[in-house]
Coordinates of C-alpha atoms in Angstrom, one line a residue:
G1 CA -181.4 -176.7 -44.3
L2 CA -181.1 -179.9 -46.4
K3 CA -183.4 -182.8 -45.8
H4 CA -183.0 -186.5 -46.4
R5 CA -185.0 -187.8 -49.3
R6 CA -187.4 -190.5 -48.2
E7 CA -186.3 -194.0 -49.1
V8 CA -188.5 -196.0 -51.3
A9 CA -188.1 -199.8 -50.8
G10 CA -187.0 -201.9 -53.8
K11 CA -185.2 -205.2 -54.2
S12 CA -182.0 -205.8 -56.2
A13 CA -180.7 -208.7 -58.2
I14 CA -177.5 -209.6 -60.2
F15 CA -178.0 -210.7 -63.8
S16 CA -175.5 -212.8 -65.7
G17 CA -177.1 -212.3 -69.2
E18 CA -178.9 -215.7 -68.9
H19 CA -180.2 -215.8 -65.3
F20 CA -180.1 -214.1 -62.0
V21 CA -177.1 -215.3 -59.9
L22 CA -178.3 -213.6 -56.8
E23 CA -181.7 -212.2 -55.8
E24 CA -182.7 -210.0 -52.9
T25 CA -185.8 -210.8 -50.9
D26 CA -188.0 -209.0 -48.4
W27 CA -186.5 -211.0 -45.5
Y28 CA -183.1 -210.0 -44.1
L29 CA -182.3 -213.5 -42.7
L30 CA -183.2 -215.2 -46.0
N31 CA -180.8 -212.8 -47.8
L32 CA -178.0 -213.7 -45.4
F33 CA -178.7 -217.4 -45.8
R34 CA -178.6 -217.1 -49.6
L35 CA -175.3 -215.3 -49.4
W36 CA -173.9 -217.9 -47.1
W37 CA -175.3 -220.8 -49.3
H38 CA -173.7 -219.4 -52.5
Y39 CA -170.5 -217.8 -51.2
G40 CA -169.7 -219.1 -47.7
I41 CA -168.5 -216.3 -45.4
S42 CA -167.0 -214.2 -48.2
F43 CA -169.6 -211.5 -47.6
L44 CA -168.5 -211.3 -43.9
R45 CA -164.9 -211.0 -44.9
L46 CA -165.8 -208.3 -47.4
Q47 CA -167.7 -206.4 -44.8
M48 CA -164.8 -206.6 -42.3
W49 CA -162.3 -205.4 -45.0
V50 CA -164.5 -202.5 -46.0
E51 CA -165.2 -201.5 -42.4
E52 CA -161.5 -201.5 -41.6
V53 CA -160.6 -199.3 -44.5
M54 CA -163.5 -196.9 -43.8
E55 CA -162.7 -196.7 -40.1
K56 CA -159.2 -195.6 -40.9
F57 CA -160.4 -193.2 -43.6
M58 CA -162.7 -191.5 -41.2
R59 CA -159.7 -190.2 -39.3
I60 CA -159.4 -187.5 -41.9
Y61 CA -162.4 -185.6 -40.4
K62 CA -160.6 -185.4 -37.0
Y63 CA -157.4 -184.2 -38.7
Q64 CA -159.2 -181.6 -40.7
A65 CA -161.2 -180.4 -37.6
H66 CA -157.8 -179.6 -36.0
G67 CA -156.6 -177.7 -39.1
Y68 CA -154.1 -180.3 -40.4
A69 CA -153.4 -180.6 -44.2
F70 CA -151.3 -182.6 -46.6
S71 CA -149.2 -181.4 -49.5
S72 CA -149.6 -184.7 -51.5
L73 CA -152.2 -187.4 -51.9
E74 CA -149.6 -190.0 -50.8
E75 CA -149.0 -188.1 -47.5
L76 CA -152.8 -187.9 -46.9
L77 CA -153.2 -191.6 -47.5
R78 CA -150.2 -192.5 -45.4
S79 CA -151.5 -190.5 -42.4
L80 CA -154.7 -192.5 -42.5
G81 CA -153.5 -196.0 -43.1
G82 CA -149.8 -196.0 -43.5
D83 CA -148.1 -197.4 -46.6
A84 CA -150.9 -200.0 -46.9
F85 CA -153.3 -197.2 -48.0
V86 CA -150.8 -195.9 -50.6
N87 CA -150.3 -199.5 -51.9
M88 CA -154.1 -199.8 -52.3
T89 CA -153.9 -197.3 -55.1
Q90 CA -151.4 -199.6 -56.9
R91 CA -153.0 -203.0 -56.6
S92 CA -156.5 -204.3 -57.7
V93 CA -159.5 -204.7 -55.5
A94 CA -159.7 -208.3 -56.7
E95 CA -156.2 -209.1 -55.5
S96 CA -156.8 -207.4 -52.1
L97 CA -160.1 -209.3 -51.5
L98 CA -158.7 -212.7 -52.5
E99 CA -155.8 -212.1 -50.1
V100 CA -158.3 -211.7 -47.1
G101 CA -160.2 -214.9 -48.0
V102 CA -163.0 -213.7 -50.3
T103 CA -163.7 -216.4 -52.9
Q104 CA -163.2 -215.9 -56.7
R105 CA -166.8 -216.7 -57.3
F106 CA -167.9 -213.9 -54.9
V107 CA -165.5 -211.5 -56.7
D108 CA -166.8 -212.5 -60.1
D109 CA -170.5 -212.3 -59.2
V110 CA -171.0 -209.6 -56.5
I111 CA -167.9 -207.4 -56.6
A112 CA -167.8 -207.2 -60.3
A113 CA -171.5 -206.2 -60.4
V114 CA -171.1 -203.4 -57.9
L115 CA -168.1 -202.0 -59.7
R116 CA -169.8 -202.2 -63.1
S117 CA -172.7 -200.2 -61.6
S118 CA -170.6 -197.5 -59.9
Y119 CA -167.4 -197.1 -62.0
G120 CA -168.4 -199.0 -65.2
Q121 CA -165.2 -201.0 -64.8
S122 CA -163.9 -204.4 -63.8
V123 CA -162.5 -205.8 -60.5
L124 CA -159.1 -204.6 -61.7
V125 CA -159.7 -201.1 -60.4
P126 CA -157.4 -200.1 -57.5
A127 CA -158.3 -201.5 -54.1
F128 CA -158.9 -198.0 -52.5
A129 CA -161.3 -196.9 -55.2
G130 CA -163.0 -200.3 -54.9
A131 CA -163.4 -200.0 -51.1
M132 CA -165.1 -196.6 -51.5
S133 CA -167.4 -198.0 -54.1
L134 CA -168.3 -201.1 -52.0
A135 CA -168.9 -198.9 -48.9
G136 CA -171.4 -196.8 -50.9
A137 CA -173.2 -200.0 -52.0
Q138 CA -173.9 -201.1 -48.4
G139 CA -176.9 -198.9 -48.0
S140 CA -175.5 -196.3 -45.6
T141 CA -175.6 -193.4 -48.2
W142 CA -178.6 -191.1 -48.6
A143 CA -180.0 -188.6 -51.1
V144 CA -181.1 -185.0 -50.6
E145 CA -184.7 -184.0 -50.9
G146 CA -185.0 -181.9 -54.0
G147 CA -181.9 -183.4 -55.6
N148 CA -178.2 -183.8 -54.6
K149 CA -177.3 -180.7 -56.7
L150 CA -178.7 -178.6 -53.7
V151 CA -175.5 -179.6 -51.9
C152 CA -173.4 -177.6 -54.4
S153 CA -175.8 -174.7 -54.8
G154 CA -176.2 -174.4 -51.0
L155 CA -172.5 -174.4 -50.4
L156 CA -172.0 -171.7 -53.1
K157 CA -174.7 -169.5 -51.5
L158 CA -173.2 -170.0 -48.1
T159 CA -169.7 -168.8 -49.2
K160 CA -171.2 -165.6 -50.7
A161 CA -168.6 -166.1 -53.5
N162 CA -168.3 -163.7 -56.4
V163 CA -169.1 -166.1 -59.2
I164 CA -167.9 -165.1 -62.8
P165 CA -170.0 -167.2 -65.3
A166 CA -167.2 -167.8 -67.8
R167 CA -164.9 -170.5 -69.1
V168 CA -161.3 -170.3 -68.0
T169 CA -158.9 -170.5 -70.9
G170 CA -155.5 -170.1 -69.2
I171 CA -153.4 -169.1 -66.2
S172 CA -150.3 -167.1 -66.5
L173 CA -147.7 -166.5 -63.8
H174 CA -146.6 -163.0 -62.7
S175 CA -144.8 -161.7 -59.6
S176 CA -145.6 -158.9 -57.2
E177 CA -143.1 -157.9 -54.5
G178 CA -141.4 -161.2 -54.7
R179 CA -144.6 -163.2 -54.4
A180 CA -146.4 -165.2 -57.1
L181 CA -149.4 -163.6 -58.7
Y182 CA -151.7 -165.6 -61.0
Q183 CA -153.6 -164.1 -63.9
V184 CA -156.7 -166.1 -64.8
H185 CA -157.9 -165.6 -68.4
Y186 CA -161.5 -166.4 -69.2
E187 CA -164.2 -166.2 -71.9
G188 CA -167.8 -165.2 -71.1
S189 CA -170.9 -164.0 -72.8
E190 CA -169.5 -160.5 -72.7
G191 CA -166.2 -161.5 -74.3
Q192 CA -162.7 -162.1 -72.9
G193 CA -161.5 -161.0 -69.5
S194 CA -158.9 -161.7 -66.8
A195 CA -158.2 -161.1 -63.2
F196 CA -155.2 -161.5 -60.8
Y197 CA -155.3 -163.8 -57.8
D198 CA -152.9 -164.6 -54.9
M199 CA -154.1 -168.2 -54.9
V200 CA -155.8 -170.4 -57.5
V201 CA -157.3 -173.9 -57.2
V202 CA -157.7 -175.9 -60.4
T203 CA -160.6 -178.3 -60.3
T204 CA -160.8 -179.5 -63.9
P205 CA -158.9 -182.7 -64.9
L206 CA -155.5 -181.9 -66.3
Q207 CA -155.3 -185.0 -68.6
P208 CA -154.7 -184.0 -72.3
S209 CA -158.2 -185.3 -73.4
R210 CA -160.0 -183.1 -70.8
S211 CA -157.9 -180.0 -70.2
N212 CA -158.8 -177.1 -72.5
F213 CA -156.7 -174.3 -71.0
T214 CA -153.0 -173.5 -70.9
F215 CA -150.4 -172.5 -68.3
E216 CA -148.1 -169.7 -69.3
N217 CA -144.7 -168.3 -67.9
F218 CA -144.2 -171.3 -65.5
E219 CA -140.7 -172.7 -65.3
P220 CA -140.5 -175.7 -65.3
P221 CA -143.7 -175.9 -67.3
I222 CA -146.8 -177.5 -65.7
A223 CA -147.3 -180.7 -67.7
D224 CA -150.5 -182.6 -68.5
F225 CA -150.9 -185.8 -66.5
L226 CA -151.2 -189.2 -68.1
G227 CA -154.5 -191.1 -67.9
A228 CA -157.8 -191.3 -69.6
F229 CA -161.4 -191.3 -68.5
Q230 CA -164.1 -193.9 -68.6
P231 CA -167.0 -193.1 -70.9
S232 CA -170.4 -193.7 -69.4
V233 CA -173.8 -193.4 -71.0
T234 CA -177.0 -192.9 -69.0
S235 CA -180.3 -193.6 -70.7
V236 CA -183.5 -192.5 -68.9
V237 CA -186.3 -194.5 -70.4
H238 CA -190.0 -194.1 -69.8
G239 CA -191.6 -197.4 -70.8
Y240 CA -192.7 -200.9 -70.1
L241 CA -189.9 -203.3 -68.9
N242 CA -189.5 -206.5 -71.0
S243 CA -189.5 -208.8 -68.0
S244 CA -189.3 -211.9 -70.3
Y245 CA -185.7 -211.0 -71.1
F246 CA -184.9 -211.5 -67.4
G247 CA -186.9 -214.8 -67.2
F248 CA -190.3 -213.5 -66.0
P249 CA -192.9 -214.0 -68.8
D250 CA -195.6 -212.5 -66.6
P251 CA -194.6 -208.8 -66.0
K252 CA -196.7 -208.8 -62.8
L253 CA -194.4 -211.2 -61.1
F254 CA -191.2 -209.2 -61.8
P255 CA -190.0 -208.2 -58.3
F256 CA -186.8 -206.1 -58.8
A257 CA -186.3 -202.3 -58.8
S258 CA -182.5 -202.5 -59.5
I259 CA -180.6 -204.9 -61.7
L260 CA -176.8 -205.2 -61.6
T261 CA -174.8 -207.3 -64.0
T262 CA -171.8 -209.6 -64.0
D263 CA -168.8 -209.0 -66.3
T264 CA -170.2 -211.0 -69.2
P265 CA -169.0 -210.1 -72.7
D266 CA -172.5 -210.3 -74.4
L267 CA -174.1 -207.9 -71.9
F268 CA -174.6 -204.5 -73.4
F269 CA -175.5 -202.6 -70.2
N270 CA -173.8 -202.3 -66.8
A271 CA -176.9 -201.8 -64.6
M272 CA -180.4 -200.4 -64.6
D273 CA -182.8 -199.2 -61.9
N274 CA -186.4 -198.0 -61.5
I275 CA -185.8 -194.4 -60.4
C276 CA -187.9 -192.1 -58.2
P277 CA -188.4 -188.4 -58.3
V278 CA -186.1 -186.1 -56.3
N279 CA -189.1 -184.9 -54.3
I280 CA -191.1 -187.8 -52.8
S281 CA -194.5 -187.2 -51.2
S282 CA -195.9 -189.4 -48.5
A283 CA -198.4 -190.8 -51.0
F284 CA -195.7 -191.8 -53.6
R285 CA -195.4 -195.5 -54.6
R286 CA -193.4 -197.3 -57.1
K287 CA -195.2 -198.3 -60.3
Q288 CA -196.4 -201.9 -60.5
P289 CA -194.0 -204.0 -62.7
Q290 CA -196.5 -204.3 -65.5
E291 CA -197.0 -200.5 -65.6
A292 CA -194.9 -197.9 -67.5
A293 CA -192.1 -196.6 -65.3
V294 CA -189.0 -194.5 -65.5
W295 CA -185.8 -196.6 -65.8
R296 CA -182.2 -195.5 -65.8
V297 CA -179.8 -197.6 -67.8
F298 CA -176.0 -197.4 -67.5
S299 CA -174.0 -198.6 -70.4
Q300 CA -170.6 -197.9 -72.0
Q301 CA -172.1 -197.3 -75.5
P302 CA -175.4 -195.6 -76.5
L303 CA -178.1 -198.2 -76.7
D304 CA -179.4 -198.9 -80.2
K305 CA -183.0 -199.6 -81.1
Q306 CA -182.6 -203.3 -80.9
Q307 CA -181.0 -203.1 -77.4
L308 CA -183.8 -200.9 -76.2
K309 CA -186.4 -203.4 -77.6
T310 CA -184.5 -206.1 -75.7
L311 CA -184.9 -204.3 -72.4
F312 CA -188.4 -202.7 -73.0
R313 CA -191.6 -204.0 -74.6
S314 CA -192.3 -200.4 -75.6
Y315 CA -191.4 -197.0 -74.4
Y316 CA -192.6 -193.4 -74.6
S317 CA -189.3 -191.5 -74.4
V318 CA -185.5 -192.0 -74.1
Q319 CA -183.2 -189.3 -72.9
V320 CA -179.5 -190.0 -73.3
T321 CA -176.5 -188.4 -71.5
E322 CA -173.0 -189.4 -72.6
W323 CA -170.1 -188.2 -70.4
Q324 CA -166.6 -188.9 -69.2
A325 CA -167.6 -190.1 -65.8
Y326 CA -164.6 -191.5 -63.9
P327 CA -160.9 -192.1 -64.3
R328 CA -160.0 -195.2 -66.3
Y329 CA -158.1 -196.7 -63.4
D330 CA -154.7 -198.1 -64.1
A331 CA -152.7 -199.3 -61.0
A332 CA -149.4 -198.6 -62.7
K333 CA -149.8 -194.9 -62.8
S334 CA -148.6 -192.5 -60.0
L335 CA -151.0 -190.1 -58.3
P336 CA -151.1 -186.5 -59.5
P337 CA -149.7 -183.7 -57.3
I338 CA -151.8 -181.3 -55.1
V339 CA -149.3 -178.4 -55.3
L340 CA -148.6 -177.3 -58.9
H341 CA -146.8 -174.1 -57.9
E342 CA -146.3 -171.9 -54.9
N343 CA -150.0 -171.0 -54.4
L344 CA -151.5 -172.9 -57.3
F345 CA -153.3 -176.1 -56.2
Y346 CA -154.9 -179.0 -58.0
L347 CA -158.0 -180.6 -56.7
S348 CA -159.2 -183.2 -59.2
G349 CA -156.2 -185.5 -58.8
A350 CA -158.1 -187.0 -55.8
E351 CA -160.3 -188.8 -58.3
W352 CA -157.4 -191.1 -59.1
V353 CA -157.5 -192.2 -55.5
A354 CA -161.3 -192.8 -55.5
S355 CA -163.9 -190.9 -57.5
S356 CA -166.8 -190.1 -55.1
M357 CA -168.5 -187.0 -53.8
E358 CA -167.1 -187.6 -50.3
M359 CA -163.5 -188.0 -51.6
I360 CA -163.7 -184.8 -53.5
A361 CA -165.2 -183.0 -50.5
V362 CA -162.3 -184.2 -48.3
A363 CA -159.8 -183.2 -51.0
A364 CA -161.4 -179.8 -51.3
K365 CA -161.1 -179.1 -47.6
N366 CA -157.6 -180.4 -47.6
V367 CA -156.7 -177.9 -50.3
A368 CA -158.4 -175.1 -48.4
L369 CA -156.5 -175.9 -45.2
L370 CA -153.2 -176.4 -47.1
A371 CA -153.5 -173.0 -48.8
Y372 CA -154.4 -171.3 -45.5
N373 CA -151.5 -172.9 -43.6
R374 CA -148.9 -172.2 -46.3
W375 CA -150.1 -168.6 -46.6
H376 CA -149.7 -168.1 -42.9
Q377 CA -146.5 -170.2 -42.7
D378 CA -148.1 -172.5 -40.2
L379 CA -145.9 -175.4 -41.2
E380 CA -146.7 -177.4 -38.1
K381 CA -150.1 -178.1 -39.6
I382 CA -148.7 -179.6 -42.8
D383 CA -147.6 -183.2 -43.4
Q384 CA -147.3 -184.0 -39.7
K385 CA -146.4 -187.6 -38.7
D386 CA -148.2 -189.6 -36.0
L387 CA -151.3 -187.4 -36.2
M388 CA -153.5 -189.7 -34.2
H389 CA -151.3 -189.2 -31.2
K390 CA -151.1 -185.5 -31.8
V391 CA -154.9 -185.2 -32.0
K392 CA -155.4 -187.2 -28.9
T393 CA -152.9 -184.9 -27.1
E394 CA -154.7 -181.8 -28.3
L395 CA -158.0 -183.2 -27.0

């Protein structure tokens, strides 16, 4: 029952702190010419690399449609793209792109701008996460009419799950007739409570800075995982853009709805865009550049008054949300496990492969299939090799 939200046209540009290094126009061929003029065929090499990665990644949907699951993130990646996919979690996207012939200038200008906008990090993020981010920046994604949160609420309604509105504080291990039994402890508006389950899926990050519950009676103990999260600040500002800061003294001439930035030390924001409502009527239009509009600004620190004055001539309101948005990627760390105990599974480790809605959805279905196959002892559906051949044979 979900509908695509209508797209509202708007041009993008990449800002270096002093000038725009790349500007989008209304003409597709002119955009291609500008890319070629500045960067040669780097954009074609990038597109070929991303398409190759995504084509292999899409195999997961065939595997899952046939009920196959994987007990580790490494096995899942290896089934899609061999050891090359596993290695892509250990080397940077910059290194991988330079290896396929993308120029350093293109990496510094375009790739850095996309990653600052999506992950708030540099071109040193792992190649697999970078590929996911770059795939999402190519315009093939879409939004839900009424807001993307309807995906979650719709799925929850469809499952007819019994939702307990409470915060889980701990999980303790027990046994029943030789099988593991998990007691989930929680705190709600009505006080403390607990319940026993045959299977449990943990979806909160288990890094020390984020995990706020304990595991009891597990031997060996379930340890926290190393790693930190990247802070991100989103400021929603209703005001008049200061186009002079971007080199346009006349606000009427400012043509861009989205501004990305290069990795410049003096820049205090990662990206900003003129946002539209979650419900868009047929009569909706973007505000003219000289009019007050709603802008979303991504930064790593809250914007102070001077920074807001730099970006906006004046403003009516500012709403700030500060959150731990994505893993702070470090190519030297290993990937977290999926199986914590016999029937205790961990979902959020998939974020360390790539943090995106699609990746988490794939990981969630993998955990569901893995739990089902392990419960029914259908081991032929777990960690199978040469799956492409098996799936073709089944068809």
